[in-house]
PDB file of C-alpha atoms in Angstrom:
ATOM      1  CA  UNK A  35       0.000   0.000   0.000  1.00  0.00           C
ATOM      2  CA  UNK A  36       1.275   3.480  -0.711  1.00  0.00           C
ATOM      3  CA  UNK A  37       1.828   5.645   2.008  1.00  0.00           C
ATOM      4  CA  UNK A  38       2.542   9.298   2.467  1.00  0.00           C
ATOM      5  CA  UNK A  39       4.205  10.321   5.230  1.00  0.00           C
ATOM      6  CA  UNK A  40       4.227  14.254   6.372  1.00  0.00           C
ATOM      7  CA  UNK A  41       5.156  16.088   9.591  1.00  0.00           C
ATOM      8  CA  UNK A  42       2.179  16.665  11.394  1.00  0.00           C
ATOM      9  CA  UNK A  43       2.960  20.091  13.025  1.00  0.00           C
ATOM     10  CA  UNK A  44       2.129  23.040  13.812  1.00  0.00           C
ATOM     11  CA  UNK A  45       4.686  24.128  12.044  1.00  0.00           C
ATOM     12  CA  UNK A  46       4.665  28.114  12.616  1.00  0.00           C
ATOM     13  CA  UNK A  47       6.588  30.835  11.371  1.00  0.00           C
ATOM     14  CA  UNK A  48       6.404  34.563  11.481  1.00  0.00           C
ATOM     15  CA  UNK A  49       5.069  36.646   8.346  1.00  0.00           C
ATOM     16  CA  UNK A  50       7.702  36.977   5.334  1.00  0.00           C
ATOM     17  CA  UNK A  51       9.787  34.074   6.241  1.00  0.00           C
ATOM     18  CA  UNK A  52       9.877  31.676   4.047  1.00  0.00           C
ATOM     19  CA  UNK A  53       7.114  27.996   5.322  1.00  0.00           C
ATOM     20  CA  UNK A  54       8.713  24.812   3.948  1.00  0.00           C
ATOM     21  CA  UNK A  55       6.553  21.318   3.932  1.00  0.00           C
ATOM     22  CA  UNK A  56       7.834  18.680   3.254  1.00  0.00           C
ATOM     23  CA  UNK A  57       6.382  14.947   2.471  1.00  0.00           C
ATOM     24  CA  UNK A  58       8.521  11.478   1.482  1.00  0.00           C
ATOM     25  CA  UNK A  59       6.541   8.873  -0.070  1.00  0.00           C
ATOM     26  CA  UNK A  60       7.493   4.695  -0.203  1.00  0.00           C
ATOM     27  CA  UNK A  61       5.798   4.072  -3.758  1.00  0.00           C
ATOM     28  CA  UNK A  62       9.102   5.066  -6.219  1.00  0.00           C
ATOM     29  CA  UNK A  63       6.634   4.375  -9.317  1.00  0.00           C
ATOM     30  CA  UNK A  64       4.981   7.807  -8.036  1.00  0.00           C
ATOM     31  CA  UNK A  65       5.225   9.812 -11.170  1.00  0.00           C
ATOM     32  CA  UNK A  66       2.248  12.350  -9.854  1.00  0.00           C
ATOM     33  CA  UNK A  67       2.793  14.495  -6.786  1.00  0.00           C
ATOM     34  CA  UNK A  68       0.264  16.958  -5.392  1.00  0.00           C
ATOM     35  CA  UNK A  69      -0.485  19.583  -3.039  1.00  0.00           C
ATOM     36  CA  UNK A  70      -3.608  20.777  -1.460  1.00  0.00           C
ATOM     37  CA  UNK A  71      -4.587  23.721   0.973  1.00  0.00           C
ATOM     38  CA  UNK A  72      -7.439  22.826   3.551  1.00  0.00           C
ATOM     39  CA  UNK A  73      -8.825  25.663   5.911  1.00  0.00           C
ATOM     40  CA  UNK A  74     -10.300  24.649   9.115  1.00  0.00           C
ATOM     41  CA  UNK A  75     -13.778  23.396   7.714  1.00  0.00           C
ATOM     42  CA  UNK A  76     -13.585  23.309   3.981  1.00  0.00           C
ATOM     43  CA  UNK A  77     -13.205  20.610   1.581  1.00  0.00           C
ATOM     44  CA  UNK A  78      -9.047  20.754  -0.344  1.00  0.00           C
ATOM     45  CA  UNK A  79      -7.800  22.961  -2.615  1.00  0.00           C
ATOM     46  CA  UNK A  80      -5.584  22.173  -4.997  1.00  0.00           C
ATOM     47  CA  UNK A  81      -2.253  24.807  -5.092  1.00  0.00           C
ATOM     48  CA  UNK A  82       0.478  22.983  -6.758  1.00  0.00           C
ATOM     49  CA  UNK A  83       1.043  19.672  -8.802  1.00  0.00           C
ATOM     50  CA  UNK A  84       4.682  18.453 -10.270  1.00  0.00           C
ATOM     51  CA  UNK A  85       5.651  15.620 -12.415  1.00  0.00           C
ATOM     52  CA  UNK A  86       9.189  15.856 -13.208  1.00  0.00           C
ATOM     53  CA  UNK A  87      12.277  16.267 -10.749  1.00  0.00           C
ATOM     54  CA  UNK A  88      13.651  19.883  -9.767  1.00  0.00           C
ATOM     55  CA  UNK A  89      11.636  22.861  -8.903  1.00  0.00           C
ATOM     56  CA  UNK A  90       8.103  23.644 -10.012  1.00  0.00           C
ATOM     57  CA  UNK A  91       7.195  27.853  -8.917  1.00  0.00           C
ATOM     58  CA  UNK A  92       3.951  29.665  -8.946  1.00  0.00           C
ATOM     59  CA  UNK A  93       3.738  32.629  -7.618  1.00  0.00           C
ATOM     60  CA  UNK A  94       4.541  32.386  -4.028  1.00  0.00           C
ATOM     61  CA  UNK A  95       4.461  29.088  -4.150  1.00  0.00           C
ATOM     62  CA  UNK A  96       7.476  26.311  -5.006  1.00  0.00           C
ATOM     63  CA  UNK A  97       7.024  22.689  -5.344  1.00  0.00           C
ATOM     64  CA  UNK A  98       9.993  20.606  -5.318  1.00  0.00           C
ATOM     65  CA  UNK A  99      10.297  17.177  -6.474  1.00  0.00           C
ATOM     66  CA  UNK A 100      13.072  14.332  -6.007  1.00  0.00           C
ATOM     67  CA  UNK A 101      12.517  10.906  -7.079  1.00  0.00           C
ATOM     68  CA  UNK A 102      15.850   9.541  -5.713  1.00  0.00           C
ATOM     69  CA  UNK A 103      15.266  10.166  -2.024  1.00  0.00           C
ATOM     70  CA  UNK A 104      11.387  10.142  -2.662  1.00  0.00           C
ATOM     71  CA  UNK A 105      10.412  13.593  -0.953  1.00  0.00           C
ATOM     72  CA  UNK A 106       8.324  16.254  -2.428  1.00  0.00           C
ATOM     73  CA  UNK A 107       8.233  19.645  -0.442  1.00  0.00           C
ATOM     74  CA  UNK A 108       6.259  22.962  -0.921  1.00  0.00           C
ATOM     75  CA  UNK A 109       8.036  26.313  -0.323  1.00  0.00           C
ATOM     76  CA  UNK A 110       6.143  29.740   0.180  1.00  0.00           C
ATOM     77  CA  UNK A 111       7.850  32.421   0.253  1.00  0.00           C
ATOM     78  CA  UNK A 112       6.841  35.851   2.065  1.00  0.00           C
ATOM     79  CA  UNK A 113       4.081  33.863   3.988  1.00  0.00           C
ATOM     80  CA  UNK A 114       1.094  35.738   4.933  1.00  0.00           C
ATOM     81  CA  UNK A 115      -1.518  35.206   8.104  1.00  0.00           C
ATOM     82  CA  UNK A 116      -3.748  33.687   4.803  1.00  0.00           C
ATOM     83  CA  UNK A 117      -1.816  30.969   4.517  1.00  0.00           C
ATOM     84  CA  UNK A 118      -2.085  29.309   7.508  1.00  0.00           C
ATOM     85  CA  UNK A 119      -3.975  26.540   6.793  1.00  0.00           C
ATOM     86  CA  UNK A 120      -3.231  22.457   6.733  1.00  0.00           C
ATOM     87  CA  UNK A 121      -0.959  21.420   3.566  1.00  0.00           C
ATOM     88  CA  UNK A 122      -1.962  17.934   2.016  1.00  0.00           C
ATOM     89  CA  UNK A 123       0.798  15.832  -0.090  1.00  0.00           C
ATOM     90  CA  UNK A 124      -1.272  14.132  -2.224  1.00  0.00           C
ATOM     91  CA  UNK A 125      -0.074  11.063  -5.071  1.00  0.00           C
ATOM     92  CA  UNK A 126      -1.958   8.799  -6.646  1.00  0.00           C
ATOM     93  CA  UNK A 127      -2.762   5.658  -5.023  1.00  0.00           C
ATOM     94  CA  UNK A 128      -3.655   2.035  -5.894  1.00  0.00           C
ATOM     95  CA  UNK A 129      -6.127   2.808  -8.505  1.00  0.00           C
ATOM     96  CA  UNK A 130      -6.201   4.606 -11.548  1.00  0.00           C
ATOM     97  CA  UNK A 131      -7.525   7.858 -10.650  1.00  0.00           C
ATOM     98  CA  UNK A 132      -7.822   7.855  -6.537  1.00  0.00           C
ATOM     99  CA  UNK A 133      -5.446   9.883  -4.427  1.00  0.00           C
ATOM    100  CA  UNK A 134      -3.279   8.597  -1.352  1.00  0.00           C
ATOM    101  CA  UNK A 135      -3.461  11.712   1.194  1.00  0.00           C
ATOM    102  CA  UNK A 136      -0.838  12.391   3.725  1.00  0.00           C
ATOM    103  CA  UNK A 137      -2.127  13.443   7.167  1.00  0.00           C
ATOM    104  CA  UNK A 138      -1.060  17.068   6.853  1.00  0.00           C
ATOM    105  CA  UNK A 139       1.161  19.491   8.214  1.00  0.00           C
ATOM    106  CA  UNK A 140      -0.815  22.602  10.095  1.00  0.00           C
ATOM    107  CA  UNK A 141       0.817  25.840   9.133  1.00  0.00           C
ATOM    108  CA  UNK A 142       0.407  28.606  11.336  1.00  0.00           C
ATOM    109  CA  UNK A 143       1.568  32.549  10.139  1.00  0.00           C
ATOM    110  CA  UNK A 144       2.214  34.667  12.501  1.00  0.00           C
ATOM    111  CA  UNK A 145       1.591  38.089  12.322  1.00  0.00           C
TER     112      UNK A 145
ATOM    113  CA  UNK B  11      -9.902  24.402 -12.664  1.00  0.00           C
ATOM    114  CA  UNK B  12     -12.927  22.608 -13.163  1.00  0.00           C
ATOM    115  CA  UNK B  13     -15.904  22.624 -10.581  1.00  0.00           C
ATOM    116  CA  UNK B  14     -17.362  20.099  -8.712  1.00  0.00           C
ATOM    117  CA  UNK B  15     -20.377  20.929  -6.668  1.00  0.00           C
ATOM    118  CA  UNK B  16     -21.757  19.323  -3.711  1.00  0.00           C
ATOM    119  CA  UNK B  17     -24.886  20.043  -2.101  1.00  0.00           C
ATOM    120  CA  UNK B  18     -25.991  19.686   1.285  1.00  0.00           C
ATOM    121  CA  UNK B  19     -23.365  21.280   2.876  1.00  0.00           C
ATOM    122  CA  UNK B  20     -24.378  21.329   6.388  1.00  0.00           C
ATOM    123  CA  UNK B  21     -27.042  19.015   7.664  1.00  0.00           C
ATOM    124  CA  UNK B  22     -28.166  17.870  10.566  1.00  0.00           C
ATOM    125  CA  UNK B  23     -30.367  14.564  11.042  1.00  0.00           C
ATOM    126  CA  UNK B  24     -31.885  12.529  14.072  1.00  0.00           C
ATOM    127  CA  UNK B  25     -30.055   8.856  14.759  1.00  0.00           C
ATOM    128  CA  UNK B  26     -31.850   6.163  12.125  1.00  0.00           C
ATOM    129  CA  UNK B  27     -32.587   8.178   9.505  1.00  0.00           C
ATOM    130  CA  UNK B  28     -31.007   8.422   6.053  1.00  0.00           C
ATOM    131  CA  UNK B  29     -29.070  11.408   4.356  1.00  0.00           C
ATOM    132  CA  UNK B  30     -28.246  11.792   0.621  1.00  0.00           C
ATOM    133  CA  UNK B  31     -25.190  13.864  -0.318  1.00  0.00           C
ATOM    134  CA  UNK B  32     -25.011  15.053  -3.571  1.00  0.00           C
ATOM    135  CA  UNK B  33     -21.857  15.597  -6.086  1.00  0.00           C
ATOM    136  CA  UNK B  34     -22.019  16.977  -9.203  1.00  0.00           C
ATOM    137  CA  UNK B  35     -19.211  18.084 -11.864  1.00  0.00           C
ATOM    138  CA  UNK B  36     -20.239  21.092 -13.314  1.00  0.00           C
ATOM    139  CA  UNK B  37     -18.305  21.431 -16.095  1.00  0.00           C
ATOM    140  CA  UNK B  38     -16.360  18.221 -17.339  1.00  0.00           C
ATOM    141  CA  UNK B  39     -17.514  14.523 -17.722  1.00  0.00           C
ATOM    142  CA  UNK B  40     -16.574  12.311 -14.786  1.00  0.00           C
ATOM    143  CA  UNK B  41     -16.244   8.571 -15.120  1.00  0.00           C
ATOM    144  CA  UNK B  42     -15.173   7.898 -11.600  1.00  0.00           C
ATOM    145  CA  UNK B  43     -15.492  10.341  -8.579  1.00  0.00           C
ATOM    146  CA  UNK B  44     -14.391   9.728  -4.564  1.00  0.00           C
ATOM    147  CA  UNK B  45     -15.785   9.665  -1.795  1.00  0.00           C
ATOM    148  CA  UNK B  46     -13.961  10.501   1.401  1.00  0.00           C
ATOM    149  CA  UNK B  47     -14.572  11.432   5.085  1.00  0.00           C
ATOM    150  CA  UNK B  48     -12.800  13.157   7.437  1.00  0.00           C
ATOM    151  CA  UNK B  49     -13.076  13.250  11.311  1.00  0.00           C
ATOM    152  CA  UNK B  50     -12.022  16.434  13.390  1.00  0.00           C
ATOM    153  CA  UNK B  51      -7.700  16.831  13.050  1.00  0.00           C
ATOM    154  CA  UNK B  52      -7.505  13.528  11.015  1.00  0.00           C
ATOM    155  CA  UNK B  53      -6.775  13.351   7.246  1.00  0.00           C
ATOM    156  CA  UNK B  54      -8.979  12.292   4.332  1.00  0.00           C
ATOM    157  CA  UNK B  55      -9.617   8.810   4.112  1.00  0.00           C
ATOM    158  CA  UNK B  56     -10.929   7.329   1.028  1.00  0.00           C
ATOM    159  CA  UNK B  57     -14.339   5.674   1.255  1.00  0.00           C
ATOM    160  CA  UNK B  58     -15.251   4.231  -1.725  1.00  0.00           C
ATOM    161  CA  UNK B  59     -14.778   5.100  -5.234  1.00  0.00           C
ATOM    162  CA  UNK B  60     -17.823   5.370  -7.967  1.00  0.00           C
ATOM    163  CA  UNK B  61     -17.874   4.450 -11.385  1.00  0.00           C
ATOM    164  CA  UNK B  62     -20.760   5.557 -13.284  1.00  0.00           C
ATOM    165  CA  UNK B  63     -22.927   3.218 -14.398  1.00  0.00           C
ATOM    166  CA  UNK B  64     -21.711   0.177 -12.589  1.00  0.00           C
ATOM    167  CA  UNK B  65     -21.233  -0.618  -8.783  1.00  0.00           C
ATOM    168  CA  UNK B  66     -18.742   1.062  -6.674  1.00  0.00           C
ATOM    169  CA  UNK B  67     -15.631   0.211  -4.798  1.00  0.00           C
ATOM    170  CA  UNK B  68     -15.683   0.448  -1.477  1.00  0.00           C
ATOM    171  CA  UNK B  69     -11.997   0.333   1.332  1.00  0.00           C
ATOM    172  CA  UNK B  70     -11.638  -1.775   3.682  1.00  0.00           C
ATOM    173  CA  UNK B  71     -13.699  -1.520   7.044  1.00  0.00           C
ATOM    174  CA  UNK B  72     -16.382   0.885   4.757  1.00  0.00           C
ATOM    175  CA  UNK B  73     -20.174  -0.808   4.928  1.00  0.00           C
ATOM    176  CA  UNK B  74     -21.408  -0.605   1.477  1.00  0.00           C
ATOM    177  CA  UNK B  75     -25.176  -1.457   2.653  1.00  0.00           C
ATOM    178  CA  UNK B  76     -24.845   1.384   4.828  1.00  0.00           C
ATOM    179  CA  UNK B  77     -23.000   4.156   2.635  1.00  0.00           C
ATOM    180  CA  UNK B  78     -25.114   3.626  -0.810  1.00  0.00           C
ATOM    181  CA  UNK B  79     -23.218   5.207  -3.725  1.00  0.00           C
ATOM    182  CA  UNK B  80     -25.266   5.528  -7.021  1.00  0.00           C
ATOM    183  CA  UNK B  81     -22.850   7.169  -9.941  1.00  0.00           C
ATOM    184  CA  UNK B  82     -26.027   7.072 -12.994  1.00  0.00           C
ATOM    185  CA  UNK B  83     -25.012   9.894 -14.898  1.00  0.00           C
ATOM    186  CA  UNK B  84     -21.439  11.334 -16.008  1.00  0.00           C
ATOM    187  CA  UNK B  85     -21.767  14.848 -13.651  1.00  0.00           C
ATOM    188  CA  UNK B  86     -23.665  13.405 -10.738  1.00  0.00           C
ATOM    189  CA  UNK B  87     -22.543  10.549  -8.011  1.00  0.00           C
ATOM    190  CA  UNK B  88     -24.837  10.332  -4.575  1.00  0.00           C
ATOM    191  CA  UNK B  89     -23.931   9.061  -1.526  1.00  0.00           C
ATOM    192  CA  UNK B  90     -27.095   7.748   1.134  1.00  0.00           C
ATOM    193  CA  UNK B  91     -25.741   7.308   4.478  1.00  0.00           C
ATOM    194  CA  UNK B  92     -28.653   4.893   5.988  1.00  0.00           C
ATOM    195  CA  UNK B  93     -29.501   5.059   9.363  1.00  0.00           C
ATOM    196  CA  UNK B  94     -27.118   7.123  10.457  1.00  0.00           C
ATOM    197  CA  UNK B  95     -26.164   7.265  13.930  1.00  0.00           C
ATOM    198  CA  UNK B  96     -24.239   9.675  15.994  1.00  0.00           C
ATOM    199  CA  UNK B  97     -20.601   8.055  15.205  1.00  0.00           C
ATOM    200  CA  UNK B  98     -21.559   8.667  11.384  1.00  0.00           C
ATOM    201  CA  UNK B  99     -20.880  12.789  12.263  1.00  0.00           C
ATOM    202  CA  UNK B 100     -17.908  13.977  10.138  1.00  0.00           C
ATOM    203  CA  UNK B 101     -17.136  15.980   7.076  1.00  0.00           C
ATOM    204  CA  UNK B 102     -17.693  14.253   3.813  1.00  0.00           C
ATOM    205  CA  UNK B 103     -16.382  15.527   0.722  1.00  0.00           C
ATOM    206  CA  UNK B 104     -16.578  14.241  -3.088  1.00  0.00           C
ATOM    207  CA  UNK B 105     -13.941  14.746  -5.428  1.00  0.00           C
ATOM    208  CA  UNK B 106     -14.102  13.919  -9.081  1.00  0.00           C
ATOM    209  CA  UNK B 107     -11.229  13.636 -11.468  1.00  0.00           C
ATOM    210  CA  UNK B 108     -11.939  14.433 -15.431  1.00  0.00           C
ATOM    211  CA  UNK B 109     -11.428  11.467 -17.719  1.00  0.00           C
ATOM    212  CA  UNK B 110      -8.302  12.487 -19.192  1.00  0.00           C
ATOM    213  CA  UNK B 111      -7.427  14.732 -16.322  1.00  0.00           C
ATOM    214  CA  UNK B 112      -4.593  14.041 -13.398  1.00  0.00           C
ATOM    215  CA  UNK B 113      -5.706  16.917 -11.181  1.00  0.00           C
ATOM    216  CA  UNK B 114      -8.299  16.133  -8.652  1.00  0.00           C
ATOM    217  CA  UNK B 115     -11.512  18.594  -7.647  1.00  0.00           C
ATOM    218  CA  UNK B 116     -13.239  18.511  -4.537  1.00  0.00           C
ATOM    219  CA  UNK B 117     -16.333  19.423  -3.757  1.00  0.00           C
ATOM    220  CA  UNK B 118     -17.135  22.099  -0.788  1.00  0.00           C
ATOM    221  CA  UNK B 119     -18.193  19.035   1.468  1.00  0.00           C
ATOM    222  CA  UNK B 120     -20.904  18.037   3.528  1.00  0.00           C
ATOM    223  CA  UNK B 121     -20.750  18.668   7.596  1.00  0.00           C
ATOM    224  CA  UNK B 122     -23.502  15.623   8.810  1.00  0.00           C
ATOM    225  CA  UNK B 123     -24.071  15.808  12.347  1.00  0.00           C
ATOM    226  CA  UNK B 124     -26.477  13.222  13.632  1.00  0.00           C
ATOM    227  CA  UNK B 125     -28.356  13.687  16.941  1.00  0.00           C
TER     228      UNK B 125
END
Protein backbone atom coordinates (compact mmCIF):
# COMPACT_ATOMS: atom_id res chain seq x y z
CA UNK A 1 0.00 0.00 0.00
CA UNK A 2 1.27 3.48 -0.71
CA UNK A 3 1.83 5.64 2.01
CA UNK A 4 2.54 9.30 2.47
CA UNK A 5 4.21 10.32 5.23
CA UNK A 6 4.23 14.25 6.37
CA UNK A 7 5.16 16.09 9.59
CA UNK A 8 2.18 16.66 11.39
CA UNK A 9 2.96 20.09 13.03
CA UNK A 10 2.13 23.04 13.81
CA UNK A 11 4.69 24.13 12.04
CA UNK A 12 4.67 28.11 12.62
CA UNK A 13 6.59 30.84 11.37
CA UNK A 14 6.40 34.56 11.48
CA UNK A 15 5.07 36.65 8.35
CA UNK A 16 7.70 36.98 5.33
CA UNK A 17 9.79 34.07 6.24
CA UNK A 18 9.88 31.68 4.05
CA UNK A 19 7.11 28.00 5.32
CA UNK A 20 8.71 24.81 3.95
CA UNK A 21 6.55 21.32 3.93
CA UNK A 22 7.83 18.68 3.25
CA UNK A 23 6.38 14.95 2.47
CA UNK A 24 8.52 11.48 1.48
CA UNK A 25 6.54 8.87 -0.07
CA UNK A 26 7.49 4.70 -0.20
CA UNK A 27 5.80 4.07 -3.76
CA UNK A 28 9.10 5.07 -6.22
CA UNK A 29 6.63 4.37 -9.32
CA UNK A 30 4.98 7.81 -8.04
CA UNK A 31 5.23 9.81 -11.17
CA UNK A 32 2.25 12.35 -9.85
CA UNK A 33 2.79 14.50 -6.79
CA UNK A 34 0.26 16.96 -5.39
CA UNK A 35 -0.48 19.58 -3.04
CA UNK A 36 -3.61 20.78 -1.46
CA UNK A 37 -4.59 23.72 0.97
CA UNK A 38 -7.44 22.83 3.55
CA UNK A 39 -8.83 25.66 5.91
CA UNK A 40 -10.30 24.65 9.12
CA UNK A 41 -13.78 23.40 7.71
CA UNK A 42 -13.58 23.31 3.98
CA UNK A 43 -13.20 20.61 1.58
CA UNK A 44 -9.05 20.75 -0.34
CA UNK A 45 -7.80 22.96 -2.61
CA UNK A 46 -5.58 22.17 -5.00
CA UNK A 47 -2.25 24.81 -5.09
CA UNK A 48 0.48 22.98 -6.76
CA UNK A 49 1.04 19.67 -8.80
CA UNK A 50 4.68 18.45 -10.27
CA UNK A 51 5.65 15.62 -12.41
CA UNK A 52 9.19 15.86 -13.21
CA UNK A 53 12.28 16.27 -10.75
CA UNK A 54 13.65 19.88 -9.77
CA UNK A 55 11.64 22.86 -8.90
CA UNK A 56 8.10 23.64 -10.01
CA UNK A 57 7.19 27.85 -8.92
CA UNK A 58 3.95 29.66 -8.95
CA UNK A 59 3.74 32.63 -7.62
CA UNK A 60 4.54 32.39 -4.03
CA UNK A 61 4.46 29.09 -4.15
CA UNK A 62 7.48 26.31 -5.01
CA UNK A 63 7.02 22.69 -5.34
CA UNK A 64 9.99 20.61 -5.32
CA UNK A 65 10.30 17.18 -6.47
CA UNK A 66 13.07 14.33 -6.01
CA UNK A 67 12.52 10.91 -7.08
CA UNK A 68 15.85 9.54 -5.71
CA UNK A 69 15.27 10.17 -2.02
CA UNK A 70 11.39 10.14 -2.66
CA UNK A 71 10.41 13.59 -0.95
CA UNK A 72 8.32 16.25 -2.43
CA UNK A 73 8.23 19.65 -0.44
CA UNK A 74 6.26 22.96 -0.92
CA UNK A 75 8.04 26.31 -0.32
CA UNK A 76 6.14 29.74 0.18
CA UNK A 77 7.85 32.42 0.25
CA UNK A 78 6.84 35.85 2.07
CA UNK A 79 4.08 33.86 3.99
CA UNK A 80 1.09 35.74 4.93
CA UNK A 81 -1.52 35.21 8.10
CA UNK A 82 -3.75 33.69 4.80
CA UNK A 83 -1.82 30.97 4.52
CA UNK A 84 -2.08 29.31 7.51
CA UNK A 85 -3.98 26.54 6.79
CA UNK A 86 -3.23 22.46 6.73
CA UNK A 87 -0.96 21.42 3.57
CA UNK A 88 -1.96 17.93 2.02
CA UNK A 89 0.80 15.83 -0.09
CA UNK A 90 -1.27 14.13 -2.22
CA UNK A 91 -0.07 11.06 -5.07
CA UNK A 92 -1.96 8.80 -6.65
CA UNK A 93 -2.76 5.66 -5.02
CA UNK A 94 -3.66 2.03 -5.89
CA UNK A 95 -6.13 2.81 -8.50
CA UNK A 96 -6.20 4.61 -11.55
CA UNK A 97 -7.52 7.86 -10.65
CA UNK A 98 -7.82 7.86 -6.54
CA UNK A 99 -5.45 9.88 -4.43
CA UNK A 100 -3.28 8.60 -1.35
CA UNK A 101 -3.46 11.71 1.19
CA UNK A 102 -0.84 12.39 3.73
CA UNK A 103 -2.13 13.44 7.17
CA UNK A 104 -1.06 17.07 6.85
CA UNK A 105 1.16 19.49 8.21
CA UNK A 106 -0.81 22.60 10.09
CA UNK A 107 0.82 25.84 9.13
CA UNK A 108 0.41 28.61 11.34
CA UNK A 109 1.57 32.55 10.14
CA UNK A 110 2.21 34.67 12.50
CA UNK A 111 1.59 38.09 12.32
CA UNK B 1 -9.90 24.40 -12.66
CA UNK B 2 -12.93 22.61 -13.16
CA UNK B 3 -15.90 22.62 -10.58
CA UNK B 4 -17.36 20.10 -8.71
CA UNK B 5 -20.38 20.93 -6.67
CA UNK B 6 -21.76 19.32 -3.71
CA UNK B 7 -24.89 20.04 -2.10
CA UNK B 8 -25.99 19.69 1.28
CA UNK B 9 -23.37 21.28 2.88
CA UNK B 10 -24.38 21.33 6.39
CA UNK B 11 -27.04 19.01 7.66
CA UNK B 12 -28.17 17.87 10.57
CA UNK B 13 -30.37 14.56 11.04
CA UNK B 14 -31.88 12.53 14.07
CA UNK B 15 -30.05 8.86 14.76
CA UNK B 16 -31.85 6.16 12.12
CA UNK B 17 -32.59 8.18 9.51
CA UNK B 18 -31.01 8.42 6.05
CA UNK B 19 -29.07 11.41 4.36
CA UNK B 20 -28.25 11.79 0.62
CA UNK B 21 -25.19 13.86 -0.32
CA UNK B 22 -25.01 15.05 -3.57
CA UNK B 23 -21.86 15.60 -6.09
CA UNK B 24 -22.02 16.98 -9.20
CA UNK B 25 -19.21 18.08 -11.86
CA UNK B 26 -20.24 21.09 -13.31
CA UNK B 27 -18.31 21.43 -16.10
CA UNK B 28 -16.36 18.22 -17.34
CA UNK B 29 -17.51 14.52 -17.72
CA UNK B 30 -16.57 12.31 -14.79
CA UNK B 31 -16.24 8.57 -15.12
CA UNK B 32 -15.17 7.90 -11.60
CA UNK B 33 -15.49 10.34 -8.58
CA UNK B 34 -14.39 9.73 -4.56
CA UNK B 35 -15.78 9.66 -1.79
CA UNK B 36 -13.96 10.50 1.40
CA UNK B 37 -14.57 11.43 5.08
CA UNK B 38 -12.80 13.16 7.44
CA UNK B 39 -13.08 13.25 11.31
CA UNK B 40 -12.02 16.43 13.39
CA UNK B 41 -7.70 16.83 13.05
CA UNK B 42 -7.50 13.53 11.01
CA UNK B 43 -6.78 13.35 7.25
CA UNK B 44 -8.98 12.29 4.33
CA UNK B 45 -9.62 8.81 4.11
CA UNK B 46 -10.93 7.33 1.03
CA UNK B 47 -14.34 5.67 1.25
CA UNK B 48 -15.25 4.23 -1.73
CA UNK B 49 -14.78 5.10 -5.23
CA UNK B 50 -17.82 5.37 -7.97
CA UNK B 51 -17.87 4.45 -11.38
CA UNK B 52 -20.76 5.56 -13.28
CA UNK B 53 -22.93 3.22 -14.40
CA UNK B 54 -21.71 0.18 -12.59
CA UNK B 55 -21.23 -0.62 -8.78
CA UNK B 56 -18.74 1.06 -6.67
CA UNK B 57 -15.63 0.21 -4.80
CA UNK B 58 -15.68 0.45 -1.48
CA UNK B 59 -12.00 0.33 1.33
CA UNK B 60 -11.64 -1.77 3.68
CA UNK B 61 -13.70 -1.52 7.04
CA UNK B 62 -16.38 0.88 4.76
CA UNK B 63 -20.17 -0.81 4.93
CA UNK B 64 -21.41 -0.60 1.48
CA UNK B 65 -25.18 -1.46 2.65
CA UNK B 66 -24.85 1.38 4.83
CA UNK B 67 -23.00 4.16 2.63
CA UNK B 68 -25.11 3.63 -0.81
CA UNK B 69 -23.22 5.21 -3.73
CA UNK B 70 -25.27 5.53 -7.02
CA UNK B 71 -22.85 7.17 -9.94
CA UNK B 72 -26.03 7.07 -12.99
CA UNK B 73 -25.01 9.89 -14.90
CA UNK B 74 -21.44 11.33 -16.01
CA UNK B 75 -21.77 14.85 -13.65
CA UNK B 76 -23.67 13.41 -10.74
CA UNK B 77 -22.54 10.55 -8.01
CA UNK B 78 -24.84 10.33 -4.58
CA UNK B 79 -23.93 9.06 -1.53
CA UNK B 80 -27.10 7.75 1.13
CA UNK B 81 -25.74 7.31 4.48
CA UNK B 82 -28.65 4.89 5.99
CA UNK B 83 -29.50 5.06 9.36
CA UNK B 84 -27.12 7.12 10.46
CA UNK B 85 -26.16 7.27 13.93
CA UNK B 86 -24.24 9.67 15.99
CA UNK B 87 -20.60 8.05 15.21
CA UNK B 88 -21.56 8.67 11.38
CA UNK B 89 -20.88 12.79 12.26
CA UNK B 90 -17.91 13.98 10.14
CA UNK B 91 -17.14 15.98 7.08
CA UNK B 92 -17.69 14.25 3.81
CA UNK B 93 -16.38 15.53 0.72
CA UNK B 94 -16.58 14.24 -3.09
CA UNK B 95 -13.94 14.75 -5.43
CA UNK B 96 -14.10 13.92 -9.08
CA UNK B 97 -11.23 13.64 -11.47
CA UNK B 98 -11.94 14.43 -15.43
CA UNK B 99 -11.43 11.47 -17.72
CA UNK B 100 -8.30 12.49 -19.19
CA UNK B 101 -7.43 14.73 -16.32
CA UNK B 102 -4.59 14.04 -13.40
CA UNK B 103 -5.71 16.92 -11.18
CA UNK B 104 -8.30 16.13 -8.65
CA UNK B 105 -11.51 18.59 -7.65
CA UNK B 106 -13.24 18.51 -4.54
CA UNK B 107 -16.33 19.42 -3.76
CA UNK B 108 -17.14 22.10 -0.79
CA UNK B 109 -18.19 19.03 1.47
CA UNK B 110 -20.90 18.04 3.53
CA UNK B 111 -20.75 18.67 7.60
CA UNK B 112 -23.50 15.62 8.81
CA UNK B 113 -24.07 15.81 12.35
CA UNK B 114 -26.48 13.22 13.63
CA UNK B 115 -28.36 13.69 16.94
Amino acid sequence: QKEVEQNSGPLSVPEGAIASLNCTYSDRGSQSFFWYRQYSGKSPELIMSIYSNGDKEDGRFTAQLNKASQYVSLLIRDSQPSDSATYLCALPGAGSYQLTFGKGTKLSVIP
Amino acid sequence: GAVVSQHPSRVICKSGTSVKIECRSLDFQATTMFWYRQFPKQSLMLMATSNEGSKATYEQGVEKDKFLINHASLTLSTLTVTSAHPEDSSFYICSAREVLGTEAFFGQGTRLTVV
